[in-house]
Amino acid sequence: MMKNINNVTEFVLLGLTQNKEMQKLCFVLFLFFYLVIVLGNLLIVVTIIFSSRLNSPMYFFLSYLSFVDICYSSVTAPKMITDFLVDKKTISFIGCIAQLFGVHFFGCTEIFILTVMAYDRYIAICKPLHYTTIMTKRVCGNMVAASWVGGLMHSLLQTLITTQLPFCGPNEIDHYFCDVHPLLKLACTDTYIVGIIVVANSGMIALSCFLILVVSYIIILVSLRSQSSEGRRKALSTCASHVTVVILFFGPCTFTYIRPSSNFSEDKTVAVFYTVITPMLNPLIYTLRNEEVKNAMRKLWSRKVISSEKTKM
């Protein structure tokens, strides 16, 4: 039987770098990244909510994706940014477990929402005549709810597994946030079986959803051959944005969780991609390639300017 002997009340995060000059540079850089994440994704959420034209299921899912991106980055980025300014980067045991829960909850929810978005594009392109009857508001709401519940179940399992491990020192985590793999290295017990469970839980979810996405887009590409050049161009433009996000998110995520715990120092660098870079690029990818979103943003901005001018008069 594994005894839960826990002499550790806090963990020390080694962060991305130990170089003082690099830490100052990283503080400015990641603060800028985080502001872009929050403001960019918030702009998309507000635009979709207040625009009457962006009422299709695709934009419904996109608004939730942007909301999840804000939450996902907010679990790790603020702590990482403030740690660049302090010498000793500590986090309490409870805070560490809470961070682990948040990372896996929002991360897994994002995986499911991206998969749901691929299904939406599959129905829209391959079964356009049945799209409105299949993708009803109720179905879309149930899909989003299922994504949240799936993320919660996954995160609860990861958190329960980790809290059952005994930690008796050392307490230094070679990462900038608390995650399962770094914590497994610090547990003072054999974690081989636990490591397999973690890979089966995290890695297989990421890999299976990624394979579903690949298959769905192969089917979409094949079906596009029978469509007109204009319809093909529009469909490819929409799908290209989604595929780019999928590759940026699933690539690093699958690399991290599909294998057992290891001493790869690159893990924290790879983690930057799916916790910071992808959430930051999502608004740019979806707005720059989407005329409907850009037009809705312009109308929303012009409406705001006109209303502000009227209040001044």
Short mmCIF file of N, CA, C and O in Angstrom, two decimals, residues 234-293:
data_model
loop_
_atom_site.label_atom_id
_atom_site.label_comp_id
_atom_site.label_asym_id
_atom_site.label_seq_id
_atom_site.Cartn_x
_atom_site.Cartn_y
_atom_site.Cartn_z
N LYS A 234 -13.87 29.08 -50.22
CA LYS A 234 -14.41 29.52 -48.94
C LYS A 234 -14.23 28.43 -47.87
O LYS A 234 -13.86 28.72 -46.72
N ALA A 235 -14.51 27.19 -48.24
CA ALA A 235 -14.38 26.07 -47.30
C ALA A 235 -12.93 25.86 -46.88
O ALA A 235 -12.62 25.65 -45.70
N LEU A 236 -12.02 25.96 -47.85
CA LEU A 236 -10.59 25.79 -47.55
C LEU A 236 -10.07 26.90 -46.65
O LEU A 236 -9.24 26.66 -45.78
N SER A 237 -10.56 28.12 -46.86
CA SER A 237 -10.14 29.24 -46.03
C SER A 237 -10.53 29.03 -44.58
O SER A 237 -9.74 29.26 -43.66
N THR A 238 -11.77 28.58 -44.36
CA THR A 238 -12.26 28.32 -43.00
C THR A 238 -11.51 27.16 -42.37
O THR A 238 -11.09 27.23 -41.22
N CYS A 239 -11.35 26.08 -43.13
CA CYS A 239 -10.70 24.88 -42.59
C CYS A 239 -9.21 25.12 -42.33
O CYS A 239 -8.65 24.56 -41.39
N ALA A 240 -8.57 25.95 -43.15
CA ALA A 240 -7.14 26.22 -42.98
C ALA A 240 -6.87 26.85 -41.62
O ALA A 240 -5.87 26.52 -40.97
N SER A 241 -7.75 27.76 -41.20
CA SER A 241 -7.59 28.40 -39.89
C SER A 241 -7.65 27.37 -38.78
O SER A 241 -6.83 27.36 -37.86
N HIS A 242 -8.65 26.49 -38.89
CA HIS A 242 -8.84 25.47 -37.86
C HIS A 242 -7.69 24.48 -37.84
O HIS A 242 -7.21 24.10 -36.77
N VAL A 243 -7.24 24.06 -39.00
CA VAL A 243 -6.12 23.10 -39.09
C VAL A 243 -4.85 23.70 -38.49
O VAL A 243 -4.09 23.02 -37.79
N THR A 244 -4.60 24.99 -38.74
CA THR A 244 -3.42 25.66 -38.19
C THR A 244 -3.45 25.65 -36.67
O THR A 244 -2.44 25.33 -36.00
N VAL A 245 -4.61 25.97 -36.09
CA VAL A 245 -4.77 25.96 -34.63
C VAL A 245 -4.57 24.56 -34.08
O VAL A 245 -3.91 24.36 -33.05
N VAL A 246 -5.15 23.58 -34.75
CA VAL A 246 -5.04 22.17 -34.32
C VAL A 246 -3.58 21.73 -34.28
O VAL A 246 -3.13 21.12 -33.31
N ILE A 247 -2.83 22.05 -35.33
CA ILE A 247 -1.41 21.64 -35.39
C ILE A 247 -0.60 22.32 -34.29
O ILE A 247 0.20 21.69 -33.61
N LEU A 248 -0.83 23.63 -34.10
CA LEU A 248 -0.09 24.39 -33.08
C LEU A 248 -0.40 23.90 -31.67
O LEU A 248 0.48 23.92 -30.80
N PHE A 249 -1.64 23.47 -31.44
CA PHE A 249 -2.03 23.03 -30.10
C PHE A 249 -1.74 21.54 -29.87
O PHE A 249 -1.13 21.16 -28.88
N PHE A 250 -2.17 20.69 -30.80
CA PHE A 250 -2.06 19.25 -30.61
C PHE A 250 -0.63 18.74 -30.74
O PHE A 250 -0.27 17.76 -30.07
N GLY A 251 0.18 19.37 -31.61
CA GLY A 251 1.56 18.90 -31.78
C GLY A 251 2.35 18.89 -30.48
O GLY A 251 2.78 17.83 -30.01
N PRO A 252 2.54 20.06 -29.85
CA PRO A 252 3.28 20.11 -28.58
C PRO A 252 2.57 19.35 -27.45
O PRO A 252 3.23 18.71 -26.63
N CYS A 253 1.24 19.41 -27.43
CA CYS A 253 0.47 18.75 -26.37
C CYS A 253 0.65 17.23 -26.44
O CYS A 253 0.87 16.57 -25.42
N THR A 254 0.55 16.67 -27.63
CA THR A 254 0.71 15.23 -27.80
C THR A 254 2.14 14.81 -27.48
O THR A 254 2.37 13.77 -26.85
N PHE A 255 3.13 15.61 -27.90
CA PHE A 255 4.53 15.33 -27.60
C PHE A 255 4.77 15.23 -26.09
O PHE A 255 5.52 14.37 -25.62
N THR A 256 4.11 16.07 -25.32
CA THR A 256 4.31 16.11 -23.87
C THR A 256 3.64 14.95 -23.16
O THR A 256 4.22 14.35 -22.25
N TYR A 257 2.41 14.61 -23.56
CA TYR A 257 1.62 13.68 -22.76
C TYR A 257 1.51 12.26 -23.31
O TYR A 257 0.99 11.38 -22.62
N ILE A 258 1.97 12.02 -24.54
CA ILE A 258 1.83 10.69 -25.11
C ILE A 258 2.93 9.74 -24.62
O ILE A 258 2.86 8.54 -24.78
N ARG A 259 3.96 10.29 -23.99
CA ARG A 259 5.07 9.45 -23.50
C ARG A 259 5.15 9.51 -21.98
O ARG A 259 4.64 10.43 -21.36
N PRO A 260 5.81 8.51 -21.37
CA PRO A 260 5.95 8.50 -19.91
C PRO A 260 6.80 9.67 -19.43
O PRO A 260 7.47 10.34 -20.20
N SER A 261 6.78 9.89 -18.11
CA SER A 261 7.57 10.96 -17.51
C SER A 261 9.05 10.78 -17.81
O SER A 261 9.59 9.68 -17.74
N SER A 262 9.71 11.88 -18.20
CA SER A 262 11.13 11.82 -18.55
C SER A 262 11.83 13.07 -18.06
O SER A 262 11.23 13.95 -17.48
N ASN A 263 13.13 13.12 -18.30
CA ASN A 263 13.92 14.27 -17.85
C ASN A 263 14.20 15.25 -18.98
O ASN A 263 15.19 15.95 -18.96
N PHE A 264 13.34 15.29 -19.98
CA PHE A 264 13.54 16.21 -21.09
C PHE A 264 13.42 17.65 -20.60
O PHE A 264 12.38 18.07 -20.12
N SER A 265 14.50 18.40 -20.73
CA SER A 265 14.46 19.81 -20.32
C SER A 265 13.64 20.65 -21.30
O SER A 265 13.25 21.77 -20.99
N GLU A 266 13.39 20.08 -22.50
CA GLU A 266 12.62 20.80 -23.51
C GLU A 266 11.13 20.86 -23.19
O GLU A 266 10.39 21.61 -23.82
N ASP A 267 10.69 20.06 -22.22
CA ASP A 267 9.25 19.98 -21.92
C ASP A 267 8.64 21.34 -21.61
O ASP A 267 7.55 21.67 -22.07
N LYS A 268 9.34 22.14 -20.80
CA LYS A 268 8.77 23.44 -20.43
C LYS A 268 8.78 24.42 -21.60
O LYS A 268 7.90 25.27 -21.70
N THR A 269 9.74 24.27 -22.50
CA THR A 269 9.76 25.10 -23.71
C THR A 269 8.62 24.72 -24.63
O THR A 269 7.94 25.59 -25.20
N VAL A 270 8.38 23.41 -24.76
CA VAL A 270 7.28 22.92 -25.58
C VAL A 270 5.94 23.36 -24.99
O VAL A 270 5.01 23.73 -25.72
N ALA A 271 5.85 23.35 -23.65
CA ALA A 271 4.61 23.73 -22.97
C ALA A 271 4.22 25.18 -23.24
O ALA A 271 3.04 25.52 -23.21
N VAL A 272 5.21 26.03 -23.52
CA VAL A 272 4.93 27.43 -23.84
C VAL A 272 4.03 27.53 -25.06
O VAL A 272 3.16 28.41 -25.14
N PHE A 273 4.19 26.60 -26.01
CA PHE A 273 3.40 26.64 -27.23
C PHE A 273 1.92 26.44 -26.96
O PHE A 273 1.09 27.18 -27.49
N TYR A 274 1.57 25.42 -26.14
CA TYR A 274 0.14 25.17 -25.95
C TYR A 274 -0.48 25.94 -24.79
O TYR A 274 -1.71 25.98 -24.67
N THR A 275 0.32 26.59 -23.94
CA THR A 275 -0.26 27.40 -22.86
C THR A 275 -0.24 28.90 -23.17
O THR A 275 -1.04 29.64 -22.60
N VAL A 276 0.67 29.34 -24.06
CA VAL A 276 0.79 30.77 -24.34
C VAL A 276 0.68 31.09 -25.84
O VAL A 276 -0.16 31.91 -26.25
N ILE A 277 1.52 30.46 -26.65
CA ILE A 277 1.62 30.83 -28.07
C ILE A 277 0.31 30.57 -28.83
O ILE A 277 -0.20 31.46 -29.53
N THR A 278 -0.23 29.35 -28.70
CA THR A 278 -1.47 29.03 -29.42
C THR A 278 -2.65 29.89 -29.00
O THR A 278 -3.35 30.43 -29.86
N PRO A 279 -2.91 30.08 -27.68
CA PRO A 279 -4.00 30.99 -27.29
C PRO A 279 -3.80 32.42 -27.80
O PRO A 279 -4.78 33.13 -28.04
N MET A 280 -2.54 32.84 -27.96
CA MET A 280 -2.26 34.18 -28.46
C MET A 280 -2.51 34.26 -29.96
O MET A 280 -3.03 35.28 -30.47
N LEU A 281 -2.18 33.21 -30.69
CA LEU A 281 -2.33 33.22 -32.15
C LEU A 281 -3.75 32.95 -32.61
O LEU A 281 -4.12 33.34 -33.72
N ASN A 282 -4.56 32.28 -31.79
CA ASN A 282 -5.92 31.93 -32.18
C ASN A 282 -6.74 33.12 -32.68
O ASN A 282 -7.35 33.04 -33.76
N PRO A 283 -6.79 34.24 -31.94
CA PRO A 283 -7.56 35.39 -32.45
C PRO A 283 -7.04 35.91 -33.79
O PRO A 283 -7.83 36.27 -34.67
N LEU A 284 -5.71 35.94 -33.94
CA LEU A 284 -5.12 36.42 -35.20
C LEU A 284 -5.45 35.49 -36.35
O LEU A 284 -5.80 35.93 -37.45
N ILE A 285 -5.36 34.18 -36.10
CA ILE A 285 -5.61 33.19 -37.15
C ILE A 285 -7.07 33.24 -37.61
O ILE A 285 -7.37 33.23 -38.80
N TYR A 286 -7.99 33.34 -36.64
CA TYR A 286 -9.41 33.29 -36.98
C TYR A 286 -9.94 34.61 -37.53
O TYR A 286 -10.95 34.63 -38.24
N THR A 287 -9.30 35.74 -37.20
CA THR A 287 -9.79 37.03 -37.69
C THR A 287 -9.15 37.43 -39.02
O THR A 287 -9.82 37.94 -39.91
N LEU A 288 -7.86 37.20 -39.14
CA LEU A 288 -7.16 37.61 -40.36
C LEU A 288 -7.63 36.85 -41.59
O LEU A 288 -7.57 37.36 -42.71
N ARG A 289 -8.10 35.61 -41.40
CA ARG A 289 -8.53 34.79 -42.53
C ARG A 289 -10.05 34.75 -42.68
O ARG A 289 -10.57 34.01 -43.50
N ASN A 290 -10.76 35.52 -41.85
CA ASN A 290 -12.21 35.45 -41.86
C ASN A 290 -12.81 36.84 -42.08
O ASN A 290 -12.76 37.69 -41.18
N GLU A 291 -13.36 37.06 -43.26
CA GLU A 291 -13.93 38.37 -43.60
C GLU A 291 -15.16 38.70 -42.76
O GLU A 291 -15.39 39.85 -42.42
N GLU A 292 -15.96 37.68 -42.43
CA GLU A 292 -17.18 37.91 -41.66
C GLU A 292 -16.86 38.47 -40.27
O GLU A 292 -17.52 39.39 -39.79
N VAL A 293 -15.84 37.89 -39.63
CA VAL A 293 -15.44 38.35 -38.30
C VAL A 293 -14.87 39.77 -38.39
O VAL A 293 -15.19 40.63 -37.56
#
